[in-house]
mmCIF file of C-alpha atoms and ligand atoms in Angstrom:
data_model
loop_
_atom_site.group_PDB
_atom_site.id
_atom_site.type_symbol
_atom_site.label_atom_id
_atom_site.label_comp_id
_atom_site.label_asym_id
_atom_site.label_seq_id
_atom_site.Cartn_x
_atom_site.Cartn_y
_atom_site.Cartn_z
ATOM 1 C CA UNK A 205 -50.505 -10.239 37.779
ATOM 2 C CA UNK A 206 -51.104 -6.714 36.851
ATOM 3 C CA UNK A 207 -49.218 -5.166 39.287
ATOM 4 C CA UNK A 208 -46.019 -6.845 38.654
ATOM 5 C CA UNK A 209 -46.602 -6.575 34.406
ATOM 6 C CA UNK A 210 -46.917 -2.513 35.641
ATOM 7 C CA UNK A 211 -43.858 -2.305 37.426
ATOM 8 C CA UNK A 212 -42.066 -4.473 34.354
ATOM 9 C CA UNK A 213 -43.588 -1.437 31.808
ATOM 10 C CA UNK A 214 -42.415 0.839 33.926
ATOM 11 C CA UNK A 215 -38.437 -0.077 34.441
ATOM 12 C CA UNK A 216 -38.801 -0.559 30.630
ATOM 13 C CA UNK A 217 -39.883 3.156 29.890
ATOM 14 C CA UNK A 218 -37.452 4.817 32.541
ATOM 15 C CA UNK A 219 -34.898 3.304 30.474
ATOM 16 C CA UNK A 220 -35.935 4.509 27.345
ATOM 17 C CA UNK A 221 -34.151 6.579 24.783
ATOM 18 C CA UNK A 222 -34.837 7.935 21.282
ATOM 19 C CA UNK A 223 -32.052 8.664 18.683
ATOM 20 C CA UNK A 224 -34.527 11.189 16.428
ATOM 21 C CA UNK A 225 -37.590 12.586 16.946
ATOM 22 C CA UNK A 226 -39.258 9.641 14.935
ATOM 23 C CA UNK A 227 -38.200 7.298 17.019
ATOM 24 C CA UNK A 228 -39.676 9.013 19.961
ATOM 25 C CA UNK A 229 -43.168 8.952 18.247
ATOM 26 C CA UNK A 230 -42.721 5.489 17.691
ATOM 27 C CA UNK A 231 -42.344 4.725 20.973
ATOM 28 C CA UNK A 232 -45.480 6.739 21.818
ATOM 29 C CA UNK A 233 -47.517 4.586 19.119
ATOM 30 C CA UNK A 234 -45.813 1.361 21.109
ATOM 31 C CA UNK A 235 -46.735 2.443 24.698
ATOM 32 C CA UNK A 236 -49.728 5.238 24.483
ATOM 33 C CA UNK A 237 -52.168 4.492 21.138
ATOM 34 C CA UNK A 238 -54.725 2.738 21.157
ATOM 35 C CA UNK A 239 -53.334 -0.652 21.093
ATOM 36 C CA UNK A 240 -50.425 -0.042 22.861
ATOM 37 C CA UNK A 241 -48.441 -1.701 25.861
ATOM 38 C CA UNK A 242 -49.708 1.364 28.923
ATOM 39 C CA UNK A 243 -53.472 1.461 27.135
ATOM 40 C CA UNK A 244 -53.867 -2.718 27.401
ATOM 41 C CA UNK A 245 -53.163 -2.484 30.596
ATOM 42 C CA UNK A 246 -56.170 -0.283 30.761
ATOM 43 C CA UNK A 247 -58.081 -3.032 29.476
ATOM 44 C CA UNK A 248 -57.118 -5.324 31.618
ATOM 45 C CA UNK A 249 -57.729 -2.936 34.893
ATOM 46 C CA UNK A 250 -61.890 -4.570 33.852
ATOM 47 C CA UNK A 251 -60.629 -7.554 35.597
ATOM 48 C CA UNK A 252 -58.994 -6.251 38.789
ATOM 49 C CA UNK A 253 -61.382 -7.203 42.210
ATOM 50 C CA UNK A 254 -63.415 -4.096 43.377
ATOM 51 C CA UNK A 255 -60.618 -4.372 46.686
ATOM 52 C CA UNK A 256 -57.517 -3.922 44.613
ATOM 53 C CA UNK A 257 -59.221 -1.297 42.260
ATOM 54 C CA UNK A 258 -58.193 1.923 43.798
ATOM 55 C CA UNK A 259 -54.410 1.133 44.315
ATOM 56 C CA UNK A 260 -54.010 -0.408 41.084
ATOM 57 C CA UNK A 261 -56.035 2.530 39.496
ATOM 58 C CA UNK A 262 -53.614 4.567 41.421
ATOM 59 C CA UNK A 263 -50.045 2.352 39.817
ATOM 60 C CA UNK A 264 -51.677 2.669 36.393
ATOM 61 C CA UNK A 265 -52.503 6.040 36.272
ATOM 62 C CA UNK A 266 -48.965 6.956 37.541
ATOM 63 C CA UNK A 267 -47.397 4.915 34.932
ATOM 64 C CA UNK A 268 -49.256 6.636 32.043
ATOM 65 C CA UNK A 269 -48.526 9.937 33.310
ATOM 66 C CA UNK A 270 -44.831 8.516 33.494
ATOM 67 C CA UNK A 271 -44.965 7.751 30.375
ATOM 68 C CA UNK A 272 -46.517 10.306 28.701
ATOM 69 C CA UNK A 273 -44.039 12.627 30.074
ATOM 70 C CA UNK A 274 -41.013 10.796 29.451
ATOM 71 C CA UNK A 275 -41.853 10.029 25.634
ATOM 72 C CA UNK A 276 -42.550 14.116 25.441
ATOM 73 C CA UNK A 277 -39.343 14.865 26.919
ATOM 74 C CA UNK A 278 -36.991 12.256 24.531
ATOM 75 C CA UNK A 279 -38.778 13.922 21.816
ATOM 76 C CA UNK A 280 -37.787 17.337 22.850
ATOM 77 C CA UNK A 281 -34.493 16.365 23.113
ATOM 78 C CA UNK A 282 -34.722 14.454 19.882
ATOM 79 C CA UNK A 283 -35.511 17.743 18.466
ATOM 80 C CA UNK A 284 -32.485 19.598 20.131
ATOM 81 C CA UNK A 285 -30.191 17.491 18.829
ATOM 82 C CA UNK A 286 -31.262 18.079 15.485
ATOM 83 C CA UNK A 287 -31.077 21.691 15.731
ATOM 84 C CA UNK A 288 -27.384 21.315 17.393
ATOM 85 C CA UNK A 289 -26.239 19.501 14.482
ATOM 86 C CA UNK A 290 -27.824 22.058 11.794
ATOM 87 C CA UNK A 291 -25.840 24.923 13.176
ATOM 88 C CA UNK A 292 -22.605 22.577 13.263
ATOM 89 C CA UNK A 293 -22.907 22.606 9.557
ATOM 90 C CA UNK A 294 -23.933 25.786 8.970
ATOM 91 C CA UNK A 295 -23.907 26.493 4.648
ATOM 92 C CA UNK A 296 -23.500 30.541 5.165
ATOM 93 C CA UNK A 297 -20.150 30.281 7.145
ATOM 94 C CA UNK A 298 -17.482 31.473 4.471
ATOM 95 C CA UNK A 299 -15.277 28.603 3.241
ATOM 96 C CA UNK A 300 -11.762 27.841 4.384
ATOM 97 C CA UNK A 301 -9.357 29.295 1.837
ATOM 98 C CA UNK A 302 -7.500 26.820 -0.033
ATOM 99 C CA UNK A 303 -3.829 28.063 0.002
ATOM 100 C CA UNK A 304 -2.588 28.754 -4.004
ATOM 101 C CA UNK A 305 1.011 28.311 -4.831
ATOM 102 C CA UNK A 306 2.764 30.775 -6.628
ATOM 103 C CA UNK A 307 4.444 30.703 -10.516
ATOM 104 C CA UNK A 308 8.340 29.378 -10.144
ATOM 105 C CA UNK A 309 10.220 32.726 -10.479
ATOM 106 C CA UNK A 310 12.240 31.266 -13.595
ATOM 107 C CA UNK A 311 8.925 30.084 -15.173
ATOM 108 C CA UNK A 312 7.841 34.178 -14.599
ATOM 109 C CA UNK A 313 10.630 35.632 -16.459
ATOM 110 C CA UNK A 314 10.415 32.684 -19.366
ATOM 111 C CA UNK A 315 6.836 32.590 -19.705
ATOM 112 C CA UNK A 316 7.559 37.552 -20.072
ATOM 113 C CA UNK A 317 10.634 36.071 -22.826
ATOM 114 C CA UNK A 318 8.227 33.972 -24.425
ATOM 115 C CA UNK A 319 5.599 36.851 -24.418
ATOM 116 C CA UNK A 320 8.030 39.415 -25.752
ATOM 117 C CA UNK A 321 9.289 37.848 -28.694
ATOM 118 C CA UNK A 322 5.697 36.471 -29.620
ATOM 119 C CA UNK A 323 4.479 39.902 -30.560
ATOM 120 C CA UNK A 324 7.038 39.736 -32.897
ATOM 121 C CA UNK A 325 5.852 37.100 -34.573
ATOM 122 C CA UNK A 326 8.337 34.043 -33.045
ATOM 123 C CA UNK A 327 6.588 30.652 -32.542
ATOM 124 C CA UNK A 328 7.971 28.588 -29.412
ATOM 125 C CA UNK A 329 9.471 25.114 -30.107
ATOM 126 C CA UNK A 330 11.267 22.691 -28.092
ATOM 127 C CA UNK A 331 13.413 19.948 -28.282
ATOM 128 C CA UNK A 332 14.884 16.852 -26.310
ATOM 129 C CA UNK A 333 17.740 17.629 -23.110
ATOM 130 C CA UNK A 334 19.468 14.577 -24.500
ATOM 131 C CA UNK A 335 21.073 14.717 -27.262
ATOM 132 C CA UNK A 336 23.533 13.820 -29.875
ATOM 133 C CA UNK A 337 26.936 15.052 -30.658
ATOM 134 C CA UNK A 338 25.410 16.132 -34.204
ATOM 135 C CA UNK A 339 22.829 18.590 -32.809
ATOM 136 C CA UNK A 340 24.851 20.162 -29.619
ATOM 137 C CA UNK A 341 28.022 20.356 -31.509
ATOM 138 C CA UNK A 342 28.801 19.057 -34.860
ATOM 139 C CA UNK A 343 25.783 20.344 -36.854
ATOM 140 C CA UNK A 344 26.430 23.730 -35.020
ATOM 141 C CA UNK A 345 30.367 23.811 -36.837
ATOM 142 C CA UNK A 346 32.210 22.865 -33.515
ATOM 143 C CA UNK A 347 35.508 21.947 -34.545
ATOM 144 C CA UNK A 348 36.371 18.449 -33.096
ATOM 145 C CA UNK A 349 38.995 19.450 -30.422
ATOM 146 C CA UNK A 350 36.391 22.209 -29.278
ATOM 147 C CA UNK A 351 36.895 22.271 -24.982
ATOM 148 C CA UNK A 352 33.243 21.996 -24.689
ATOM 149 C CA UNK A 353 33.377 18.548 -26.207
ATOM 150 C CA UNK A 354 35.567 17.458 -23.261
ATOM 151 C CA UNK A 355 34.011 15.715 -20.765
ATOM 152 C CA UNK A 356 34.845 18.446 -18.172
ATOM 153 C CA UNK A 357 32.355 20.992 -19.453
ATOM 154 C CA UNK A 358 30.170 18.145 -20.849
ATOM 155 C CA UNK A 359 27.551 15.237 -19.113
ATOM 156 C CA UNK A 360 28.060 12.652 -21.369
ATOM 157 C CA UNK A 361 26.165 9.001 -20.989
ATOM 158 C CA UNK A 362 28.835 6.470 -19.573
ATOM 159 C CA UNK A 363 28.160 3.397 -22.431
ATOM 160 C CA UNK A 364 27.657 5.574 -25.172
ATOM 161 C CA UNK A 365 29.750 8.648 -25.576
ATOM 162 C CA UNK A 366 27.945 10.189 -28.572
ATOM 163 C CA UNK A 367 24.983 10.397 -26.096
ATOM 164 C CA UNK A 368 24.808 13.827 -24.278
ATOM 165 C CA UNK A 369 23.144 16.056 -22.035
ATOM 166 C CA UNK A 370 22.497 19.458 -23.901
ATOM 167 C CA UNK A 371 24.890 22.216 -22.516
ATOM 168 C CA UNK A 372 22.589 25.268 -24.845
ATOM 169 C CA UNK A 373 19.590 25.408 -26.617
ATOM 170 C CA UNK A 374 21.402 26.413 -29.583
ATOM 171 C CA UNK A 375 20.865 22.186 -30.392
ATOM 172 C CA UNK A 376 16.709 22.953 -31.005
ATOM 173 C CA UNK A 377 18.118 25.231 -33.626
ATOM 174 C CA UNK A 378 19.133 22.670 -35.399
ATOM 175 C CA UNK A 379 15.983 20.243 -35.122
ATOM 176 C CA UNK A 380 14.104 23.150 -36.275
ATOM 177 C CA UNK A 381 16.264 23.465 -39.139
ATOM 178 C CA UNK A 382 15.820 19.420 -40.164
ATOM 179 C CA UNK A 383 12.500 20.182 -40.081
ATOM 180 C CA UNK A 384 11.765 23.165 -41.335
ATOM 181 C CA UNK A 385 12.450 25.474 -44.060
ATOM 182 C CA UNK A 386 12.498 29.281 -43.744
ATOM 183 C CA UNK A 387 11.388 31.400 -42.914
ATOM 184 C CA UNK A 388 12.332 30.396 -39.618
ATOM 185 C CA UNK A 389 10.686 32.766 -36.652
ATOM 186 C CA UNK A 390 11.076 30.832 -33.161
ATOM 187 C CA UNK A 391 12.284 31.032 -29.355
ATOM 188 C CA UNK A 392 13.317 27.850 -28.157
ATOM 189 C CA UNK A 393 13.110 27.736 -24.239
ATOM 190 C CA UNK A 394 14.372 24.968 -22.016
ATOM 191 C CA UNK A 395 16.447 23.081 -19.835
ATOM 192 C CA UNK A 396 20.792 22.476 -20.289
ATOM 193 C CA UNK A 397 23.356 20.840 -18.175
ATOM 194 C CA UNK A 398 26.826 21.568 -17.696
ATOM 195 C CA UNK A 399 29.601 19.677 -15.707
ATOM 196 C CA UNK A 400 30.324 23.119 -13.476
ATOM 197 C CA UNK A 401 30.927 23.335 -10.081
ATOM 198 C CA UNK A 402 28.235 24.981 -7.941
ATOM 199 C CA UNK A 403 28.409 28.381 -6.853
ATOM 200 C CA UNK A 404 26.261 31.704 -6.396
ATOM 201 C CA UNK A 405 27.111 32.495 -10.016
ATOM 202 C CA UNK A 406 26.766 28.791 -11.753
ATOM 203 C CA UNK A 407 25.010 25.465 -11.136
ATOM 204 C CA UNK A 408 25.308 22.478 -13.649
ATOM 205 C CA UNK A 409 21.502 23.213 -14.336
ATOM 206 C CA UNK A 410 19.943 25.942 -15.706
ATOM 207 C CA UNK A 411 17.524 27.417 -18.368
ATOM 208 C CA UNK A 412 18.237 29.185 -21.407
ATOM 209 C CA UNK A 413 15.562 31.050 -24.109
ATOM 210 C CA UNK A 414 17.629 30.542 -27.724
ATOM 211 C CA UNK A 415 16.293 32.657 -30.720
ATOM 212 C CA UNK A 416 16.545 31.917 -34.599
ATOM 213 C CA UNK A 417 15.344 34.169 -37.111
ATOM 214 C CA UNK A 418 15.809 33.284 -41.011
ATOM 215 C CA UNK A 419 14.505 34.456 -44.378
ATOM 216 C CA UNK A 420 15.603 36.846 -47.511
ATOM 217 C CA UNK A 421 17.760 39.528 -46.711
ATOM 218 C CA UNK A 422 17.927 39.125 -42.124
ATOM 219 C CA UNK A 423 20.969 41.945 -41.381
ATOM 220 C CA UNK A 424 22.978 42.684 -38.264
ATOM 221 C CA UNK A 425 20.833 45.600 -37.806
ATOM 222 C CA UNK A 426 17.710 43.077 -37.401
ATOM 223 C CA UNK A 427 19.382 41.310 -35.467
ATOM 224 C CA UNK A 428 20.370 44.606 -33.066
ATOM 225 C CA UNK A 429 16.850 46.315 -33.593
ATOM 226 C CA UNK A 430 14.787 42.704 -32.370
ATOM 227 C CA UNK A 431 16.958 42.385 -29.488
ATOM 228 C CA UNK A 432 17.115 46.251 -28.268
ATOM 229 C CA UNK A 433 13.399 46.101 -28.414
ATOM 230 C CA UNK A 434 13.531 43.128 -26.224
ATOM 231 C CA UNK A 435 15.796 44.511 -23.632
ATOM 232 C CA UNK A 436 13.532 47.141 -22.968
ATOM 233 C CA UNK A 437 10.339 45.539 -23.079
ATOM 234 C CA UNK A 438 12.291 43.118 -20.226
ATOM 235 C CA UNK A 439 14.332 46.166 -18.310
ATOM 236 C CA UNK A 440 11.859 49.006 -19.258
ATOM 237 C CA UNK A 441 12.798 51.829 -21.723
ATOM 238 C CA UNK A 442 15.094 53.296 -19.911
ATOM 239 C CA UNK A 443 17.551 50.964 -20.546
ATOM 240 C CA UNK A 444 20.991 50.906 -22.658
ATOM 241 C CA UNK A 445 22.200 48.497 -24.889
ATOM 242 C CA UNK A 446 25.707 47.653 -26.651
ATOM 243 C CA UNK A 447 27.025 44.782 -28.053
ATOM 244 C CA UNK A 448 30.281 43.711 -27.884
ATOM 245 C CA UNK A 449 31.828 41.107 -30.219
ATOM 246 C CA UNK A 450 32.687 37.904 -29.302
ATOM 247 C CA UNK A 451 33.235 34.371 -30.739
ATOM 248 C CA UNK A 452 30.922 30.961 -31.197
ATOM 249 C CA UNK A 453 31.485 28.416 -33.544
ATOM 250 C CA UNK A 454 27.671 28.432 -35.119
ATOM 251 C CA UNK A 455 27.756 31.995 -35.260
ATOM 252 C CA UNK A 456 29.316 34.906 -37.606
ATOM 253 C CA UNK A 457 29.966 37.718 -36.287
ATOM 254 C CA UNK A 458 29.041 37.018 -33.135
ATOM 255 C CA UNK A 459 28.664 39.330 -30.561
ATOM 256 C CA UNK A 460 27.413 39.323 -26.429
ATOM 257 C CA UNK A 461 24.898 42.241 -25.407
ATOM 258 C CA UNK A 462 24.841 43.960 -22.297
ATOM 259 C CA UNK A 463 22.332 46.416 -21.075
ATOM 260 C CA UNK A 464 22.998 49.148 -18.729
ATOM 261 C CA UNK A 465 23.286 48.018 -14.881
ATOM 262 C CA UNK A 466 19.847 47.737 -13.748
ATOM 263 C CA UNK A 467 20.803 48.849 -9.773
ATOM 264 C CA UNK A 468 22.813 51.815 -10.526
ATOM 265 C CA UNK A 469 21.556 52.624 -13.698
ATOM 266 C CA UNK A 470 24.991 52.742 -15.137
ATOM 267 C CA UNK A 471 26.874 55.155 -12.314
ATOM 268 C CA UNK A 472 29.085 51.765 -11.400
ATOM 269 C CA UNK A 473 28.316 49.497 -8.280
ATOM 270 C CA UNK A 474 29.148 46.072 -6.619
ATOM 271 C CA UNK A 475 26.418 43.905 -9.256
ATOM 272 C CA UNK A 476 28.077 45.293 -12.456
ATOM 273 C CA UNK A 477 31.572 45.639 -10.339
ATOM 274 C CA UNK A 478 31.736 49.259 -11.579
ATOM 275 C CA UNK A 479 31.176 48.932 -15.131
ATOM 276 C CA UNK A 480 28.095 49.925 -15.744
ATOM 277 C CA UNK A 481 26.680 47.049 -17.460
ATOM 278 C CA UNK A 482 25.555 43.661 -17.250
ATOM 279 C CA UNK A 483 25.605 40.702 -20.153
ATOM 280 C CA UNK A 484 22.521 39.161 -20.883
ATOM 281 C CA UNK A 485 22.870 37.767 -23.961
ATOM 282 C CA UNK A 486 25.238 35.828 -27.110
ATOM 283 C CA UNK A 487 23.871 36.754 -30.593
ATOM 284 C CA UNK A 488 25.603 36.571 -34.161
ATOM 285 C CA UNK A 489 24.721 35.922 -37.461
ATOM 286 C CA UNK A 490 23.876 32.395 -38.938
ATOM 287 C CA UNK A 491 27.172 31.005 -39.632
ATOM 288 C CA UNK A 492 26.850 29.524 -43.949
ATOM 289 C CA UNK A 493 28.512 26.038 -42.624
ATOM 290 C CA UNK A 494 25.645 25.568 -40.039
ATOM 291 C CA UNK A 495 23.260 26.297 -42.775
ATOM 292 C CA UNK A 496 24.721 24.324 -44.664
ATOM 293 C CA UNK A 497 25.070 21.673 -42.382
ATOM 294 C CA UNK A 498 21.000 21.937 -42.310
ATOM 295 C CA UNK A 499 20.800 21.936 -46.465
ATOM 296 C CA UNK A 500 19.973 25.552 -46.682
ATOM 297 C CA UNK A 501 21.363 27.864 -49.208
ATOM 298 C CA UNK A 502 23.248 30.469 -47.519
ATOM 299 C CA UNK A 503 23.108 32.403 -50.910
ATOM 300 C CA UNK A 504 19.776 32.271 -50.364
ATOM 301 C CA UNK A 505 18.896 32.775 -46.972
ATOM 302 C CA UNK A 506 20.719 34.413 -43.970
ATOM 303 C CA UNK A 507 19.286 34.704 -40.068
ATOM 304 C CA UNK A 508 20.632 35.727 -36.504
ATOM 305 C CA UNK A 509 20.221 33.683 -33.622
ATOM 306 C CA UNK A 510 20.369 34.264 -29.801
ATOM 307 C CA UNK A 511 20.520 32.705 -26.571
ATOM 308 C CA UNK A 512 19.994 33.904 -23.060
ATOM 309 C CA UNK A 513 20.015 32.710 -19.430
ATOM 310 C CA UNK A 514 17.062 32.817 -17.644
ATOM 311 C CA UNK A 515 18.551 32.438 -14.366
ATOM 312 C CA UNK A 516 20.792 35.736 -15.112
ATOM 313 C CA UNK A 517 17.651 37.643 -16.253
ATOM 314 C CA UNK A 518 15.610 36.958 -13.023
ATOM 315 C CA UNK A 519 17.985 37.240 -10.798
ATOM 316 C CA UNK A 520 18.577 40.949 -12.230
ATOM 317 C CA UNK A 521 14.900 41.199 -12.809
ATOM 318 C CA UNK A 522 14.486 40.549 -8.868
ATOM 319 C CA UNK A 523 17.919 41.620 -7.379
ATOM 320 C CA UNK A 524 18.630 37.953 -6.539
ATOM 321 C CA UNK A 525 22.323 37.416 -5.955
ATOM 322 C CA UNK A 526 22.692 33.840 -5.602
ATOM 323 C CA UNK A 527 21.480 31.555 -8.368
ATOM 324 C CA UNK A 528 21.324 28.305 -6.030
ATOM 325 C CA UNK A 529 18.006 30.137 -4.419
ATOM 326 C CA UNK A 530 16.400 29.227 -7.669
ATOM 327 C CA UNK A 531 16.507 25.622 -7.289
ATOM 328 C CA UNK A 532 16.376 25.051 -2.874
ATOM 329 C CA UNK A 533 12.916 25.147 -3.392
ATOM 330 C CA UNK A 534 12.052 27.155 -0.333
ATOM 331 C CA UNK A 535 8.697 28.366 -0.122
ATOM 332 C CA UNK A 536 9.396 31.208 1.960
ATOM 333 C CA UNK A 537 11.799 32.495 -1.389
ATOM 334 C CA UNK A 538 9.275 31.100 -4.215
ATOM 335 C CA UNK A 539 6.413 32.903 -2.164
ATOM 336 C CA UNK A 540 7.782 36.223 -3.565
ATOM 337 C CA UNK A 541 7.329 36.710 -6.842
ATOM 338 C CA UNK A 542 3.957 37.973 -8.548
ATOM 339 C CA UNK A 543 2.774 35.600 -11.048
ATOM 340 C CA UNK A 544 2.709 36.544 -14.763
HETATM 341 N N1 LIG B 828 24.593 28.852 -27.172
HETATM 342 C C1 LIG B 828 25.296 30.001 -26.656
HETATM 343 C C2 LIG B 828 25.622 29.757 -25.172
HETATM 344 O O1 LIG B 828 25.085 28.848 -24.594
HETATM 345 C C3 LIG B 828 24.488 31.270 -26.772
HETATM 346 C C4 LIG B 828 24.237 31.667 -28.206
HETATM 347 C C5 LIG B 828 23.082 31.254 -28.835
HETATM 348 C C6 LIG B 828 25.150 32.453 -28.914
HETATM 349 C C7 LIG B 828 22.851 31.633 -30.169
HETATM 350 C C8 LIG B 828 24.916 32.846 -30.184
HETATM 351 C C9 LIG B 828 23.772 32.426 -30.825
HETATM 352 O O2 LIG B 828 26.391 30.478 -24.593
#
């Protein structure tokens, strides 16, 4: 009957619904063209008896207007939808920052060591944090009852005991040596290990920058005039320098520098405990055994060599006053310090 396939068509488009505007239009093509479901039963409306003609007339037309409006409307919405969703993504809106960490404040001050000594003329090399007795000590004319060979000042590896963490950089002077012959021009940054208790003042890891310099004719006063220049490029020219002398086994004379206190410029305060100065530094000439040790003619050849704590430097460089900051890791300290 066509009454009943009318009502059918017409609980079938009240329930409708249309994802995208296309599939609206497809459901007009289904329901309203020319060969659709709502126009066939146009068709058939030939057949009805003259009697039933003006009530079924009346169903039929409703239901096309029904759904004529109803397709309109999902399209509309269709069409909303769409326009929601474009401003949900919208390309102009500025992007989200993405957070950027900050440069390590020991990798600061060793990447400004590195830069310092590079304009004049030293090359950067590195060498292993473990180690052999020959590079850390022997090579380097430690007698053999030297205290730092004891195992209190020294990480040694349990099953073999010539087998070592480095406790100075002064080892990479000899690997340059081995392979190398002068002149000699490097800085030798890294990492060394030492069996200390932890305080503000010391932890059992830290960095040092060490410094070798040979060729013809290297003097004291090369040594004095390289290093001055460096403490002011690193303090600013305002600072002071003196070195004092001092003793290690790889180097002769030796001697420790300290620059003028860089809080009270000198006057005396609680960071230099009145004196006026700070050390930053050992130094000393090239002892002959050690280049000996690394078959080079001390006739020949002489050279300085230096070696300095970075964690000293930056925490004068930043008025830091305890060195354990450096390796907490806590953002809110690392956050600090300008990159360079
Ligand atoms: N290796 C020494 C230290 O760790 C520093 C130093 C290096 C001294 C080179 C003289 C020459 O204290």
């Amino acid at each position: 009957m066509l009454k009943d396939k009318i009502q059918n068509i017409k609980a079938e488009i009240e329930s409708l619904k249309a994802q995208s505007v296309d599939d609206a239009e497809a459901l007009r093509i289904k329901y309203l063209s020319k060969k659709g479901l709502v126009t066939a039963l146009f068709d058939e409306f030939k057949t009805v008896p003259a009697d039933l003609k003006r009530e079924i007339g009346q169903n039929l037309n409703e239901l096309k207007n029904l759904a004529q409006s109803r397709i309109a409307e999902l399209k509309e919405r269709a069409a909303q939808n769409v326009k929601v969703e474009t401003v949900a993504t919208d390309l102009t809106r500025p992007a989200v920052n993405t957070p950027l960490g900050s440069r390590h404040p020991i990798s600061i001050v060793k990447n400004q060591i590195v830069d310092i000594f590079s304009r004049l003329g030293f090359s950067v090399a590195e060498g292993p944090e473990v180690e052999d007795d020959w590079h850390v000590f022997t090579a380097l004319n430690f007698p053999p009852e030297h205290p730092a060979r004891d195992m209190q000042d020294t990480f040694f590896i349990n099953t073999n005991p010539d087998i070592l963490l480095r406790t100075h950089t002064s080892s990479v002077q000899v690997r340059v040596m081995e392979r190398q012959r002068p002149p000699i021009r490097s800085i030798f940054p890294g990492r060394v290990f030492r069996n200390e208790a932890i305080s503000a003042r010391a932890h059992c890891i830290f960095h040092q920058v060490e410094g070798l310099y040979i060729a013809h004719n290297v003097s004291f006063a090369d040594l004095k005039q390289c290093l001055t220049y460096f403490a002011k490029e690193m303090f600013g020219p305002e600072v002071k320098v003196r070195l004092r002398p001092s003793y290690f086994p790889f180097t002769e004379p030796s001697a420790e520098m300290d620059v003028s206190c860089t809080l009270c410029g000198g006057a005396g305060c609680g960071v230099c405990k009145g004196s006026g100065w700070l050390e930053i530094l050992g130094c000393g000439m090239v002892d002959p055994n050690v280049l000996q040790n690394n078959n080079i003619d001390p006739n020949e050849y002489s050279g300085f060599a230096f070696g300095m704590g970075v964690e000293r430097i930056a925490m004068l460089r930043f008025g830091v006053n305890d060195i354990r900051h450096f390796f907490e890791n806590d953002v809110r300290f690392l956050r600090q310090f300008q990159s360079a």
